[in-house]
């Protein structure tokens, strides 16, 4: 019951942030150009800080081992979602992106904190970091239709990759930036969920709300994101030996979250149909009120 209450509270919080963004845009306090600026701030500043902050924890032998295990299985879980989505939505780029990438940061972290404890957030740090990196290097080419050859330099100068490397270095060496800088990083990373949802509200303000429930494709991609991929992930993790139940459950929670808001952010950035992308995010988030508690309760029995 507590898991279900936590999920409902988190989703209601998301919709409150979205409502704020909706009001700001409808009141003409934020323009289309302003919404682009918000999106760039999220991608180039807030997300890197969120990734970096997740690695500011004390290093122990147990945590090093757990980090390696969670990195490995987190990547495999992401690959599974990407493969399923690519197979089903090869000719529908926004659905492909949305099915592949969950809202693991904003939905996953609070759920893990509430159900498993703050210390278990560390188990999904690598997965969330790679999810954001893959959205950039794998997701953007899906949306744009342009497959560019990536050099090592292009990868290394990406802000999300830089944040991951700096975070790993901070964790392994125990070094931390000065207290003032650390507080700034923590404050900016805390903006991740609210800003992403406010941006979604900007987009929602440009959407015909009646059309939200009138497209079969949004139901299909929501079903894949909320039911098919979580169930396949559950089956995969259920047969994995030598991995703690907490790690498995944390990864499953992140993998079972609704469609990530960044599909709309990147769709707008690339000049695609971000209004439809918003519709998929909103509908899947609404349905996750039912799907997430069901998946978590099932997992608690299996793990």
mmCIF file of C-alpha atoms in Angstrom, residues 111-254:
data_model
loop_
_atom_site.group_PDB
_atom_site.id
_atom_site.type_symbol
_atom_site.label_atom_id
_atom_site.label_comp_id
_atom_site.label_asym_id
_atom_site.label_seq_id
_atom_site.Cartn_x
_atom_site.Cartn_y
_atom_site.Cartn_z
ATOM 1 C CA UNK A 111 10.329 5.779 -5.613
ATOM 2 C CA UNK A 112 13.586 4.026 -4.787
ATOM 3 C CA UNK A 113 14.238 6.451 -1.935
ATOM 4 C CA UNK A 114 10.783 5.931 -0.449
ATOM 5 C CA UNK A 115 10.595 2.146 -0.864
ATOM 6 C CA UNK A 116 14.214 0.956 -0.562
ATOM 7 C CA UNK A 117 15.982 3.893 1.102
ATOM 8 C CA UNK A 118 18.280 6.712 -0.009
ATOM 9 C CA UNK A 119 21.339 4.433 -0.130
ATOM 10 C CA UNK A 120 19.768 2.369 -2.927
ATOM 11 C CA UNK A 121 19.611 5.345 -5.307
ATOM 12 C CA UNK A 122 23.298 4.638 -5.915
ATOM 13 C CA UNK A 123 22.312 1.400 -7.665
ATOM 14 C CA UNK A 124 20.614 3.247 -10.533
ATOM 15 C CA UNK A 125 23.121 6.098 -10.855
ATOM 16 C CA UNK A 126 24.981 4.382 -13.679
ATOM 17 C CA UNK A 127 21.791 3.370 -15.477
ATOM 18 C CA UNK A 128 20.391 6.910 -15.341
ATOM 19 C CA UNK A 129 23.704 8.359 -16.496
ATOM 20 C CA UNK A 130 23.871 5.977 -19.458
ATOM 21 C CA UNK A 131 20.185 6.565 -20.211
ATOM 22 C CA UNK A 132 20.832 10.275 -20.597
ATOM 23 C CA UNK A 133 23.957 9.658 -22.645
ATOM 24 C CA UNK A 134 22.159 7.180 -24.934
ATOM 25 C CA UNK A 135 19.317 9.650 -25.422
ATOM 26 C CA UNK A 136 21.907 12.016 -26.820
ATOM 27 C CA UNK A 137 23.923 9.615 -28.987
ATOM 28 C CA UNK A 138 21.278 7.005 -29.859
ATOM 29 C CA UNK A 139 17.973 8.817 -29.415
ATOM 30 C CA UNK A 140 18.757 11.985 -31.321
ATOM 31 C CA UNK A 141 19.761 10.135 -34.516
ATOM 32 C CA UNK A 142 16.483 8.174 -34.276
ATOM 33 C CA UNK A 143 14.500 11.405 -34.177
ATOM 34 C CA UNK A 144 16.547 13.290 -36.772
ATOM 35 C CA UNK A 145 17.036 10.363 -39.153
ATOM 36 C CA UNK A 146 20.692 11.307 -39.484
ATOM 37 C CA UNK A 147 23.315 8.768 -38.537
ATOM 38 C CA UNK A 148 26.552 10.629 -38.113
ATOM 39 C CA UNK A 149 29.866 8.961 -37.425
ATOM 40 C CA UNK A 150 30.932 9.834 -33.890
ATOM 41 C CA UNK A 151 34.576 10.444 -33.072
ATOM 42 C CA UNK A 152 36.038 9.875 -29.625
ATOM 43 C CA UNK A 153 36.430 13.637 -29.255
ATOM 44 C CA UNK A 154 32.733 14.253 -29.967
ATOM 45 C CA UNK A 155 31.794 11.712 -27.314
ATOM 46 C CA UNK A 156 34.230 13.015 -24.705
ATOM 47 C CA UNK A 157 33.147 16.639 -25.022
ATOM 48 C CA UNK A 158 29.491 15.786 -24.487
ATOM 49 C CA UNK A 159 28.390 17.346 -21.162
ATOM 50 C CA UNK A 160 26.690 14.139 -20.022
ATOM 51 C CA UNK A 161 29.803 12.044 -20.667
ATOM 52 C CA UNK A 162 31.955 14.630 -18.900
ATOM 53 C CA UNK A 163 29.612 14.490 -15.904
ATOM 54 C CA UNK A 164 29.759 10.678 -15.809
ATOM 55 C CA UNK A 165 33.570 10.617 -15.956
ATOM 56 C CA UNK A 166 33.915 13.322 -13.298
ATOM 57 C CA UNK A 167 31.385 11.519 -11.126
ATOM 58 C CA UNK A 168 33.250 8.224 -11.367
ATOM 59 C CA UNK A 169 36.517 9.982 -10.550
ATOM 60 C CA UNK A 170 34.945 11.661 -7.520
ATOM 61 C CA UNK A 171 33.531 8.363 -6.261
ATOM 62 C CA UNK A 172 36.705 6.310 -6.773
ATOM 63 C CA UNK A 173 39.146 8.895 -5.402
ATOM 64 C CA UNK A 174 36.972 10.386 -2.676
ATOM 65 C CA UNK A 175 37.816 13.868 -3.915
ATOM 66 C CA UNK A 176 35.062 16.463 -3.817
ATOM 67 C CA UNK A 177 34.818 20.021 -5.092
ATOM 68 C CA UNK A 178 34.839 22.855 -2.534
ATOM 69 C CA UNK A 179 31.764 23.069 -0.315
ATOM 70 C CA UNK A 180 30.386 26.075 -2.187
ATOM 71 C CA UNK A 181 30.642 24.281 -5.541
ATOM 72 C CA UNK A 182 29.156 21.095 -4.087
ATOM 73 C CA UNK A 183 26.157 23.026 -2.788
ATOM 74 C CA UNK A 184 25.649 24.613 -6.200
ATOM 75 C CA UNK A 185 25.780 21.223 -7.948
ATOM 76 C CA UNK A 186 23.312 19.746 -5.456
ATOM 77 C CA UNK A 187 20.936 22.684 -5.871
ATOM 78 C CA UNK A 188 21.046 22.583 -9.658
ATOM 79 C CA UNK A 189 20.618 18.787 -9.770
ATOM 80 C CA UNK A 190 17.522 19.112 -7.577
ATOM 81 C CA UNK A 191 15.965 21.169 -10.387
ATOM 82 C CA UNK A 192 16.003 18.161 -12.740
ATOM 83 C CA UNK A 193 12.494 16.877 -12.136
ATOM 84 C CA UNK A 194 10.702 20.208 -11.693
ATOM 85 C CA UNK A 195 12.287 21.887 -14.710
ATOM 86 C CA UNK A 196 11.678 18.883 -16.977
ATOM 87 C CA UNK A 197 8.017 18.818 -15.961
ATOM 88 C CA UNK A 198 7.611 22.603 -16.280
ATOM 89 C CA UNK A 199 9.005 22.355 -19.819
ATOM 90 C CA UNK A 200 6.504 19.589 -20.463
ATOM 91 C CA UNK A 201 3.802 21.992 -19.291
ATOM 92 C CA UNK A 202 4.986 24.502 -21.898
ATOM 93 C CA UNK A 203 4.546 21.840 -24.546
ATOM 94 C CA UNK A 204 1.220 20.687 -23.144
ATOM 95 C CA UNK A 205 -0.093 24.247 -23.470
ATOM 96 C CA UNK A 206 0.409 23.875 -27.215
ATOM 97 C CA UNK A 207 -1.472 20.565 -27.320
ATOM 98 C CA UNK A 208 -5.115 19.860 -28.039
ATOM 99 C CA UNK A 209 -6.108 18.139 -24.804
ATOM 100 C CA UNK A 210 -9.010 16.380 -26.512
ATOM 101 C CA UNK A 211 -6.577 14.662 -28.859
ATOM 102 C CA UNK A 212 -4.619 13.250 -25.916
ATOM 103 C CA UNK A 213 -7.001 10.295 -25.596
ATOM 104 C CA UNK A 214 -7.886 9.986 -29.262
ATOM 105 C CA UNK A 215 -4.806 8.404 -30.820
ATOM 106 C CA UNK A 216 -4.306 4.639 -30.858
ATOM 107 C CA UNK A 217 -0.537 5.030 -31.238
ATOM 108 C CA UNK A 218 -0.198 6.758 -27.847
ATOM 109 C CA UNK A 219 -1.967 3.833 -26.168
ATOM 110 C CA UNK A 220 0.296 1.346 -27.926
ATOM 111 C CA UNK A 221 3.569 3.013 -27.008
ATOM 112 C CA UNK A 222 2.309 3.462 -23.430
ATOM 113 C CA UNK A 223 1.530 -0.263 -23.212
ATOM 114 C CA UNK A 224 5.006 -1.148 -24.467
ATOM 115 C CA UNK A 225 6.695 1.296 -22.078
ATOM 116 C CA UNK A 226 4.611 0.411 -19.006
ATOM 117 C CA UNK A 227 3.816 -3.295 -19.448
ATOM 118 C CA UNK A 228 5.851 -5.163 -22.042
ATOM 119 C CA UNK A 229 9.299 -3.749 -21.252
ATOM 120 C CA UNK A 230 8.873 -3.950 -17.439
ATOM 121 C CA UNK A 231 7.670 -7.563 -17.662
ATOM 122 C CA UNK A 232 10.588 -8.557 -19.888
ATOM 123 C CA UNK A 233 12.951 -6.736 -17.532
ATOM 124 C CA UNK A 234 11.430 -8.576 -14.565
ATOM 125 C CA UNK A 235 11.953 -11.917 -16.307
ATOM 126 C CA UNK A 236 15.549 -11.014 -17.142
ATOM 127 C CA UNK A 237 16.444 -9.926 -13.609
ATOM 128 C CA UNK A 238 14.590 -12.860 -12.025
ATOM 129 C CA UNK A 239 17.056 -15.375 -13.487
ATOM 130 C CA UNK A 240 20.198 -13.367 -12.691
ATOM 131 C CA UNK A 241 22.252 -15.081 -9.959
ATOM 132 C CA UNK A 242 24.373 -13.299 -7.376
ATOM 133 C CA UNK A 243 22.624 -9.939 -7.507
ATOM 134 C CA UNK A 244 20.852 -8.593 -4.436
ATOM 135 C CA UNK A 245 17.092 -8.110 -4.456
ATOM 136 C CA UNK A 246 17.548 -4.394 -3.715
ATOM 137 C CA UNK A 247 19.655 -3.860 -6.851
ATOM 138 C CA UNK A 248 17.173 -5.794 -8.975
ATOM 139 C CA UNK A 249 14.184 -3.913 -7.604
ATOM 140 C CA UNK A 250 15.889 -0.518 -7.989
ATOM 141 C CA UNK A 251 16.738 -1.241 -11.628
ATOM 142 C CA UNK A 252 13.225 -2.518 -12.296
ATOM 143 C CA UNK A 253 11.637 0.607 -10.812
ATOM 144 C CA UNK A 254 13.758 2.803 -13.062
#
